[in-house]
């Protein structure tokens, strides 16, 4: 069976690519081993799919080549995807920091992508395993197993939209990386990203005692040019640290590095507590006074870490400075992360130096394209990774449709 284009992967990038690359009566087939399409879309955003971010800019993406994503992102913007969503009558709303969600269900986005595929005549095979991929004189030979039997397929263009290694319980594998290496493309070593930190020893015991406590804080991670700071929620868990600020920081952190937590960023707790003492709160304990600024359990933990106790009026400047440092200059070295099991995305992937930033085609292998998470482009938390899926898929799909 011969197709003009075969797309491996029925996730966000693969489904969207099919809608653009299947024009002009050319046969397009999307293949996935899963039972249902768009499973990561379905579970994203608490089931409402954070489908893009209106603040999208190249600075919100990590890659060994920070310039690579610029072309695709400029040619397919959040406004383009919003227009598609609205054409399908899907109601949406903005939450914080430019994040857009469906009013209803993430399933609406999946249905929209399938409708767009059907509109241009693209086919979808689920429960289909890819056994072999080979280069031929005119394209590619793809051997699959479907309904218990092997089938030999041929195509002129092959799009790899298999995603990364995050969330293996949904069937994620490193297949796309293996395929890239098979064709001689280098791969930037994949690692879990947007993932909680784990702690050991005394730090773990402290976090476990605070499990469930959340605070609007700041997390600084990374070294040198890689350093980044995020002002969002920090959540203490039974394993360590999570919450949006931690997940963001995890993409910049490397093993053995220090992460700085600020539990009251931009606030001099020493000055505020000093003012409280002058205003008549001097008879209160330091812990009680601090609990007006931080969650109660967290206030107690900060006081214990600073070694400060007693009434507020009894505290000297050194004690209050020590308390402020314990809250706003809390340096920790995570033991690691929770790994692929809970990572939302993959950092690293197919080396962008081997791809065209305009078309996503492999420079040395005509007709071979890589889109979405499998590529070494990783977005921040908050809809950025979906926007990269849409933009990179559009770049490849339109190039294929145009015969580039």
Tab-separated table of C-alpha atoms in Angstrom:
chain	number	residue	atom	x	y	z
A	1	UNK	CA	0.000	0.000	0.000
A	2	UNK	CA	1.445	3.352	-1.035
A	3	UNK	CA	0.807	6.749	0.573
A	4	UNK	CA	2.173	10.172	-0.147
A	5	UNK	CA	2.769	10.732	3.575
A	6	UNK	CA	2.835	8.502	6.644
A	7	UNK	CA	2.819	10.153	10.074
A	8	UNK	CA	4.007	8.124	13.043
A	9	UNK	CA	2.166	9.265	16.158
A	10	UNK	CA	-1.433	10.350	16.759
A	11	UNK	CA	-0.692	12.968	19.380
A	12	UNK	CA	-1.028	16.730	19.118
A	13	UNK	CA	1.717	17.217	16.514
A	14	UNK	CA	0.857	14.180	14.409
A	15	UNK	CA	-2.868	14.889	14.166
A	16	UNK	CA	-2.331	18.570	13.416
A	17	UNK	CA	0.313	17.818	10.792
A	18	UNK	CA	-2.076	15.487	8.957
A	19	UNK	CA	-4.614	18.277	8.531
A	20	UNK	CA	-2.071	20.407	6.674
A	21	UNK	CA	-0.071	17.778	4.827
A	22	UNK	CA	-2.984	15.808	3.375
A	23	UNK	CA	-4.164	18.392	0.890
A	24	UNK	CA	-4.330	18.235	-2.880
A	25	UNK	CA	-5.795	14.732	-2.892
A	26	UNK	CA	-2.603	13.166	-1.572
A	27	UNK	CA	-3.011	10.084	0.585
A	28	UNK	CA	-1.984	10.614	4.206
A	29	UNK	CA	-2.001	7.985	6.936
A	30	UNK	CA	-1.472	8.523	10.680
A	31	UNK	CA	-0.305	5.462	12.635
A	32	UNK	CA	-0.229	4.941	16.410
A	33	UNK	CA	0.095	1.948	18.710
A	34	UNK	CA	-2.399	3.452	21.186
A	35	UNK	CA	-6.073	2.543	21.423
A	36	UNK	CA	-7.196	6.165	21.164
A	37	UNK	CA	-5.746	9.308	19.581
A	38	UNK	CA	-4.531	12.365	21.481
A	39	UNK	CA	-4.240	10.767	24.914
A	40	UNK	CA	-1.865	13.431	26.302
A	41	UNK	CA	-4.266	16.086	25.046
A	42	UNK	CA	-7.120	14.364	26.854
A	43	UNK	CA	-5.424	14.373	30.269
A	44	UNK	CA	-3.783	17.784	29.982
A	45	UNK	CA	-4.864	20.805	31.968
A	46	UNK	CA	-6.908	18.756	34.405
A	47	UNK	CA	-8.983	17.443	31.505
A	48	UNK	CA	-9.552	20.891	29.980
A	49	UNK	CA	-6.369	21.106	27.863
A	50	UNK	CA	-4.127	24.147	28.264
A	51	UNK	CA	-3.957	24.282	24.464
A	52	UNK	CA	-1.740	27.353	24.012
A	53	UNK	CA	-0.319	30.444	25.681
A	54	UNK	CA	-0.923	33.920	24.285
A	55	UNK	CA	2.460	35.054	25.617
A	56	UNK	CA	4.352	32.560	23.453
A	57	UNK	CA	7.817	33.759	22.472
A	58	UNK	CA	11.098	31.978	21.662
A	59	UNK	CA	12.419	32.809	25.153
A	60	UNK	CA	9.894	30.351	26.587
A	61	UNK	CA	11.614	27.367	24.949
A	62	UNK	CA	14.783	25.433	25.787
A	63	UNK	CA	16.992	23.942	23.092
A	64	UNK	CA	20.676	23.465	22.340
A	65	UNK	CA	19.918	25.952	19.544
A	66	UNK	CA	17.665	28.646	21.055
A	67	UNK	CA	17.046	30.176	17.618
A	68	UNK	CA	15.671	27.042	15.953
A	69	UNK	CA	12.045	27.395	17.078
A	70	UNK	CA	11.700	31.019	15.929
A	71	UNK	CA	10.701	30.288	12.341
A	72	UNK	CA	7.895	27.814	13.054
A	73	UNK	CA	6.563	29.814	16.013
A	74	UNK	CA	6.434	32.999	13.926
A	75	UNK	CA	4.542	31.325	11.074
A	76	UNK	CA	1.918	29.609	13.238
A	77	UNK	CA	0.983	31.639	16.287
A	78	UNK	CA	-1.399	31.214	19.229
A	79	UNK	CA	-3.837	33.451	17.307
A	80	UNK	CA	-3.849	30.917	14.457
A	81	UNK	CA	-4.745	28.048	16.751
A	82	UNK	CA	-7.331	30.138	18.615
A	83	UNK	CA	-8.978	30.885	15.254
A	84	UNK	CA	-9.152	27.147	14.559
A	85	UNK	CA	-10.645	26.476	17.995
A	86	UNK	CA	-13.268	29.176	17.477
A	87	UNK	CA	-14.185	27.886	13.998
A	88	UNK	CA	-15.115	24.645	15.710
A	89	UNK	CA	-17.246	26.462	18.282
A	90	UNK	CA	-15.066	25.494	21.243
A	91	UNK	CA	-15.445	27.938	24.127
A	92	UNK	CA	-12.260	28.838	25.971
A	93	UNK	CA	-10.972	31.058	28.741
A	94	UNK	CA	-7.681	32.534	29.922
A	95	UNK	CA	-6.384	31.609	33.335
A	96	UNK	CA	-3.167	33.033	34.753
A	97	UNK	CA	-0.032	33.968	32.825
A	98	UNK	CA	-1.596	33.763	29.373
A	99	UNK	CA	-2.712	30.138	29.673
A	100	UNK	CA	-5.767	29.214	27.583
A	101	UNK	CA	-8.093	26.339	28.483
A	102	UNK	CA	-11.281	24.832	27.103
A	103	UNK	CA	-14.401	25.804	29.028
A	104	UNK	CA	-15.581	22.259	28.508
A	105	UNK	CA	-13.405	19.218	27.888
A	106	UNK	CA	-9.999	18.496	26.369
A	107	UNK	CA	-11.814	15.906	24.270
A	108	UNK	CA	-13.130	18.824	22.214
A	109	UNK	CA	-9.586	19.548	21.004
A	110	UNK	CA	-9.074	15.907	20.037
A	111	UNK	CA	-12.403	15.875	18.196
A	112	UNK	CA	-11.454	19.105	16.409
A	113	UNK	CA	-8.152	17.657	15.189
A	114	UNK	CA	-9.882	14.487	13.985
A	115	UNK	CA	-12.499	16.580	12.168
A	116	UNK	CA	-9.735	18.561	10.463
A	117	UNK	CA	-8.078	15.315	9.394
A	118	UNK	CA	-11.334	13.937	8.043
A	119	UNK	CA	-11.958	17.163	6.144
A	120	UNK	CA	-8.820	16.640	4.065
A	121	UNK	CA	-9.232	12.879	3.777
A	122	UNK	CA	-6.413	11.710	6.046
A	123	UNK	CA	-6.707	8.217	7.534
A	124	UNK	CA	-5.951	7.035	11.070
A	125	UNK	CA	-4.815	3.568	12.094
A	126	UNK	CA	-4.757	2.870	15.833
A	127	UNK	CA	-3.590	-0.291	17.630
A	128	UNK	CA	-0.887	-0.492	14.974
A	129	UNK	CA	2.750	-1.240	15.779
A	130	UNK	CA	5.623	-0.085	13.607
A	131	UNK	CA	8.063	-2.967	13.148
A	132	UNK	CA	10.565	-1.602	10.637
A	133	UNK	CA	11.327	1.574	8.735
A	134	UNK	CA	13.690	1.610	5.757
A	135	UNK	CA	14.767	4.192	3.203
A	136	UNK	CA	13.883	3.388	-0.379
A	137	UNK	CA	14.829	5.012	-3.660
A	138	UNK	CA	11.592	7.010	-3.744
A	139	UNK	CA	10.817	7.388	-0.062
A	140	UNK	CA	10.337	4.951	2.791
A	141	UNK	CA	9.127	1.424	3.459
A	142	UNK	CA	7.238	0.985	6.727
A	143	UNK	CA	6.376	-2.465	8.045
A	144	UNK	CA	3.550	-2.529	10.589
A	145	UNK	CA	1.509	-5.060	12.490
A	146	UNK	CA	-2.225	-4.438	12.475
A	147	UNK	CA	-5.029	-6.779	13.473
A	148	UNK	CA	-2.484	-9.519	14.021
A	149	UNK	CA	-0.895	-9.403	10.595
A	150	UNK	CA	2.071	-7.657	9.012
A	151	UNK	CA	1.554	-5.071	6.327
A	152	UNK	CA	4.128	-3.414	4.111
A	153	UNK	CA	3.514	0.275	3.456
A	154	UNK	CA	5.360	2.764	1.297
A	155	UNK	CA	5.404	6.538	1.327
A	156	UNK	CA	7.226	9.496	-0.182
A	157	UNK	CA	7.275	11.417	3.127
A	158	UNK	CA	7.631	10.130	6.652
A	159	UNK	CA	6.798	12.372	9.624
A	160	UNK	CA	7.970	11.280	13.064
A	161	UNK	CA	5.596	12.688	15.684
A	162	UNK	CA	6.088	10.001	18.304
A	163	UNK	CA	6.664	12.343	21.254
A	164	UNK	CA	9.231	11.947	24.002
A	165	UNK	CA	9.630	9.572	26.925
A	166	UNK	CA	7.403	11.424	29.402
A	167	UNK	CA	4.428	9.600	30.958
A	168	UNK	CA	5.376	6.033	29.971
A	169	UNK	CA	2.096	4.671	31.407
A	170	UNK	CA	0.468	6.204	28.322
A	171	UNK	CA	2.778	4.272	26.035
A	172	UNK	CA	5.581	6.811	25.617
A	173	UNK	CA	8.874	5.308	24.412
A	174	UNK	CA	12.139	6.403	22.873
A	175	UNK	CA	11.124	5.068	19.455
A	176	UNK	CA	11.487	8.435	17.728
A	177	UNK	CA	15.052	8.809	18.978
A	178	UNK	CA	15.925	5.308	17.804
A	179	UNK	CA	14.540	6.136	14.383
A	180	UNK	CA	16.551	9.367	14.224
A	181	UNK	CA	19.758	7.516	15.088
A	182	UNK	CA	18.940	4.830	12.505
A	183	UNK	CA	19.058	7.536	9.838
A	184	UNK	CA	22.227	9.098	11.216
A	185	UNK	CA	20.648	12.059	13.022
A	186	UNK	CA	22.223	13.008	16.369
A	187	UNK	CA	20.066	13.120	19.500
A	188	UNK	CA	20.520	15.457	22.462
A	189	UNK	CA	20.295	13.132	25.476
A	190	UNK	CA	16.662	13.144	26.665
A	191	UNK	CA	15.892	13.905	30.319
A	192	UNK	CA	12.661	14.398	32.288
A	193	UNK	CA	11.394	17.996	32.363
A	194	UNK	CA	8.564	19.811	34.129
A	195	UNK	CA	8.925	17.252	36.891
A	196	UNK	CA	8.854	17.372	40.739
A	197	UNK	CA	12.051	17.237	42.796
A	198	UNK	CA	12.772	14.472	45.286
A	199	UNK	CA	14.633	15.064	48.561
A	200	UNK	CA	16.496	12.822	50.989
A	201	UNK	CA	17.530	12.904	54.627
A	202	UNK	CA	16.525	15.835	56.815
A	203	UNK	CA	15.233	17.809	53.828
A	204	UNK	CA	12.889	14.963	52.940
A	205	UNK	CA	11.604	14.736	56.503
A	206	UNK	CA	10.966	18.474	56.545
A	207	UNK	CA	9.099	18.403	53.219
A	208	UNK	CA	7.081	15.363	54.282
A	209	UNK	CA	5.982	17.191	57.444
A	210	UNK	CA	4.799	20.049	55.226
A	211	UNK	CA	3.116	17.820	52.607
A	212	UNK	CA	0.123	19.572	51.112
A	213	UNK	CA	1.302	23.085	51.994
A	214	UNK	CA	1.470	25.482	49.050
A	215	UNK	CA	2.909	28.992	48.937
A	216	UNK	CA	3.358	31.628	46.233
A	217	UNK	CA	7.139	31.750	46.036
A	218	UNK	CA	10.162	32.041	43.802
A	219	UNK	CA	12.477	29.263	42.649
A	220	UNK	CA	15.881	29.925	41.095
A	221	UNK	CA	17.697	27.079	39.341
A	222	UNK	CA	20.485	26.577	36.825
A	223	UNK	CA	23.949	28.068	36.552
A	224	UNK	CA	25.359	30.904	34.463
A	225	UNK	CA	23.452	31.507	31.243
A	226	UNK	CA	21.167	28.602	32.147
A	227	UNK	CA	19.942	30.279	35.367
A	228	UNK	CA	16.226	31.052	35.510
A	229	UNK	CA	13.784	32.254	38.168
A	230	UNK	CA	10.074	31.496	38.403
A	231	UNK	CA	7.497	33.239	40.599
A	232	UNK	CA	4.676	30.736	40.998
A	233	UNK	CA	3.347	28.264	43.548
A	234	UNK	CA	5.651	25.909	45.455
A	235	UNK	CA	4.049	22.737	46.794
A	236	UNK	CA	5.557	20.488	49.465
A	237	UNK	CA	4.930	16.768	48.936
A	238	UNK	CA	5.651	13.438	50.620
A	239	UNK	CA	8.531	12.942	48.189
A	240	UNK	CA	9.890	16.491	48.045
A	241	UNK	CA	8.836	19.577	46.102
A	242	UNK	CA	6.349	20.237	43.325
A	243	UNK	CA	4.062	23.006	42.106
A	244	UNK	CA	4.398	25.189	38.990
A	245	UNK	CA	7.548	27.044	40.114
A	246	UNK	CA	9.333	23.777	40.871
A	247	UNK	CA	8.249	22.131	37.617
A	248	UNK	CA	9.520	25.120	35.660
A	249	UNK	CA	12.828	25.121	37.531
A	250	UNK	CA	13.359	21.402	36.913
A	251	UNK	CA	14.015	22.084	33.218
A	252	UNK	CA	17.004	24.255	34.149
A	253	UNK	CA	18.378	22.158	37.022
A	254	UNK	CA	21.116	19.553	36.699
A	255	UNK	CA	22.184	16.882	39.179
A	256	UNK	CA	24.205	18.182	42.118
A	257	UNK	CA	23.190	21.812	41.641
A	258	UNK	CA	21.643	24.031	44.286
A	259	UNK	CA	18.101	25.376	43.979
A	260	UNK	CA	17.126	28.497	45.919
A	261	UNK	CA	13.614	28.844	47.342
A	262	UNK	CA	12.101	32.160	48.380
A	263	UNK	CA	8.880	31.668	50.293
A	264	UNK	CA	8.039	35.389	50.483
A	265	UNK	CA	9.782	36.852	47.422
A	266	UNK	CA	10.207	40.604	47.408
A	267	UNK	CA	9.271	40.850	51.067
A	268	UNK	CA	11.736	41.645	53.861
A	269	UNK	CA	10.278	39.514	56.604
A	270	UNK	CA	12.683	41.117	59.076
A	271	UNK	CA	11.270	44.579	58.354
A	272	UNK	CA	7.648	43.428	58.314
A	273	UNK	CA	8.010	41.594	61.637
A	274	UNK	CA	9.827	44.568	63.135
A	275	UNK	CA	6.916	46.789	62.124
A	276	UNK	CA	4.442	44.293	63.568
A	277	UNK	CA	6.258	44.406	66.892
A	278	UNK	CA	6.025	48.208	66.915
A	279	UNK	CA	2.346	48.058	65.988
A	280	UNK	CA	1.423	46.061	69.087
A	281	UNK	CA	2.109	42.454	68.102
A	282	UNK	CA	5.230	42.225	70.245
A	283	UNK	CA	3.594	39.889	72.761
A	284	UNK	CA	2.804	37.339	70.070
A	285	UNK	CA	5.245	34.529	69.371
A	286	UNK	CA	7.423	34.874	66.322
A	287	UNK	CA	5.745	31.824	64.831
A	288	UNK	CA	2.261	33.307	65.289
A	289	UNK	CA	3.338	36.614	63.760
A	290	UNK	CA	5.011	34.861	60.815
A	291	UNK	CA	1.864	32.782	60.246
A	292	UNK	CA	0.113	35.970	59.109
A	293	UNK	CA	2.560	36.049	56.195
A	294	UNK	CA	3.083	32.346	55.467
A	295	UNK	CA	0.941	29.210	55.886
A	296	UNK	CA	0.926	28.210	59.552
A	297	UNK	CA	2.849	24.945	59.220
A	298	UNK	CA	5.385	26.600	56.972
A	299	UNK	CA	5.856	29.462	59.443
A	300	UNK	CA	6.654	26.927	62.151
A	301	UNK	CA	9.161	25.142	59.924
A	302	UNK	CA	10.909	28.413	59.004
A	303	UNK	CA	11.213	29.394	62.671
A	304	UNK	CA	12.638	25.974	63.514
A	305	UNK	CA	15.146	26.160	60.668
A	306	UNK	CA	16.215	29.635	61.749
A	307	UNK	CA	16.436	28.606	65.404
A	308	UNK	CA	14.181	31.498	66.400
A	309	UNK	CA	11.570	31.183	69.155
A	310	UNK	CA	9.861	33.302	71.791
A	311	UNK	CA	7.945	36.538	71.654
A	312	UNK	CA	8.346	38.888	68.744
A	313	UNK	CA	9.336	41.808	70.994
A	314	UNK	CA	12.275	39.795	72.321
A	315	UNK	CA	13.900	39.332	68.918
A	316	UNK	CA	16.920	41.347	67.880
A	317	UNK	CA	17.835	42.300	64.349
A	318	UNK	CA	20.122	39.280	63.920
A	319	UNK	CA	17.316	36.882	64.806
A	320	UNK	CA	14.920	38.516	62.387
A	321	UNK	CA	17.547	38.548	59.622
A	322	UNK	CA	18.173	34.847	60.275
A	323	UNK	CA	14.439	34.221	59.980
A	324	UNK	CA	14.270	36.136	56.695
A	325	UNK	CA	17.197	34.161	55.285
A	326	UNK	CA	15.575	30.861	56.318
A	327	UNK	CA	12.476	31.810	54.324
A	328	UNK	CA	13.916	33.677	51.337
A	329	UNK	CA	17.378	32.196	50.904
A	330	UNK	CA	16.627	28.533	51.436
A	331	UNK	CA	19.241	26.698	49.373
A	332	UNK	CA	18.637	23.018	48.760
A	333	UNK	CA	20.258	20.337	46.617
A	334	UNK	CA	17.549	17.982	45.314
A	335	UNK	CA	18.365	14.279	45.362
A	336	UNK	CA	16.853	14.051	41.897
A	337	UNK	CA	13.480	14.222	40.190
A	338	UNK	CA	10.513	11.876	40.075
A	339	UNK	CA	11.673	10.916	36.578
A	340	UNK	CA	9.738	9.902	33.504
A	341	UNK	CA	6.774	8.621	35.515
A	342	UNK	CA	5.531	12.122	36.343
A	343	UNK	CA	7.495	14.318	33.903
A	344	UNK	CA	5.125	16.355	31.747
A	345	UNK	CA	7.556	16.678	28.842
A	346	UNK	CA	10.987	15.630	27.600
A	347	UNK	CA	14.033	17.880	27.542
A	348	UNK	CA	16.400	17.111	24.649
A	349	UNK	CA	15.554	15.077	21.578
A	350	UNK	CA	16.449	15.068	17.897
A	351	UNK	CA	19.278	17.562	17.396
A	352	UNK	CA	17.930	20.662	15.648
A	353	UNK	CA	21.205	21.094	13.763
A	354	UNK	CA	20.106	18.110	11.675
A	355	UNK	CA	16.737	19.672	10.773
A	356	UNK	CA	15.479	22.563	8.664
A	357	UNK	CA	13.901	25.180	10.926
A	358	UNK	CA	11.533	26.142	8.085
A	359	UNK	CA	10.210	22.680	7.204
A	360	UNK	CA	11.336	20.359	10.047
A	361	UNK	CA	12.824	18.068	7.400
A	362	UNK	CA	16.051	16.170	8.049
A	363	UNK	CA	18.746	17.913	6.048
A	364	UNK	CA	20.505	14.684	5.103
A	365	UNK	CA	17.403	12.524	4.559
A	366	UNK	CA	14.914	14.053	2.095
A	367	UNK	CA	11.305	13.291	2.984
A	368	UNK	CA	11.992	12.576	6.662
A	369	UNK	CA	10.449	15.052	9.128
A	370	UNK	CA	10.430	15.351	12.923
A	371	UNK	CA	7.803	17.413	14.784
A	372	UNK	CA	6.644	18.085	18.321
A	373	UNK	CA	8.171	16.775	21.524
A	374	UNK	CA	10.568	14.363	19.784
A	375	UNK	CA	12.611	17.417	18.684
A	376	UNK	CA	15.083	19.176	20.997
A	377	UNK	CA	12.674	22.035	21.709
A	378	UNK	CA	11.014	22.106	25.133
A	379	UNK	CA	8.562	24.733	26.303
A	380	UNK	CA	7.779	26.140	29.694
A	381	UNK	CA	4.762	24.966	31.655
A	382	UNK	CA	1.522	26.615	30.607
A	383	UNK	CA	0.547	25.678	27.045
A	384	UNK	CA	3.885	26.398	25.388
A	385	UNK	CA	4.593	22.775	24.479
A	386	UNK	CA	1.240	22.447	22.742
A	387	UNK	CA	1.990	25.604	20.776
A	388	UNK	CA	5.291	24.073	19.671
A	389	UNK	CA	3.396	20.941	18.596
A	390	UNK	CA	0.967	23.011	16.517
A	391	UNK	CA	3.688	25.250	15.021
A	392	UNK	CA	6.176	22.506	14.123
A	393	UNK	CA	3.381	20.324	12.711
A	394	UNK	CA	2.156	23.222	10.590
A	395	UNK	CA	5.691	23.848	9.305
A	396	UNK	CA	6.119	20.237	8.189
A	397	UNK	CA	2.573	19.789	6.922
A	398	UNK	CA	2.549	22.898	4.754
A	399	UNK	CA	5.990	22.050	3.360
A	400	UNK	CA	4.790	18.574	2.396
A	401	UNK	CA	1.593	19.922	0.857
A	402	UNK	CA	3.585	22.418	-1.165
A	403	UNK	CA	5.954	19.710	-2.331
A	404	UNK	CA	8.968	21.420	-0.725
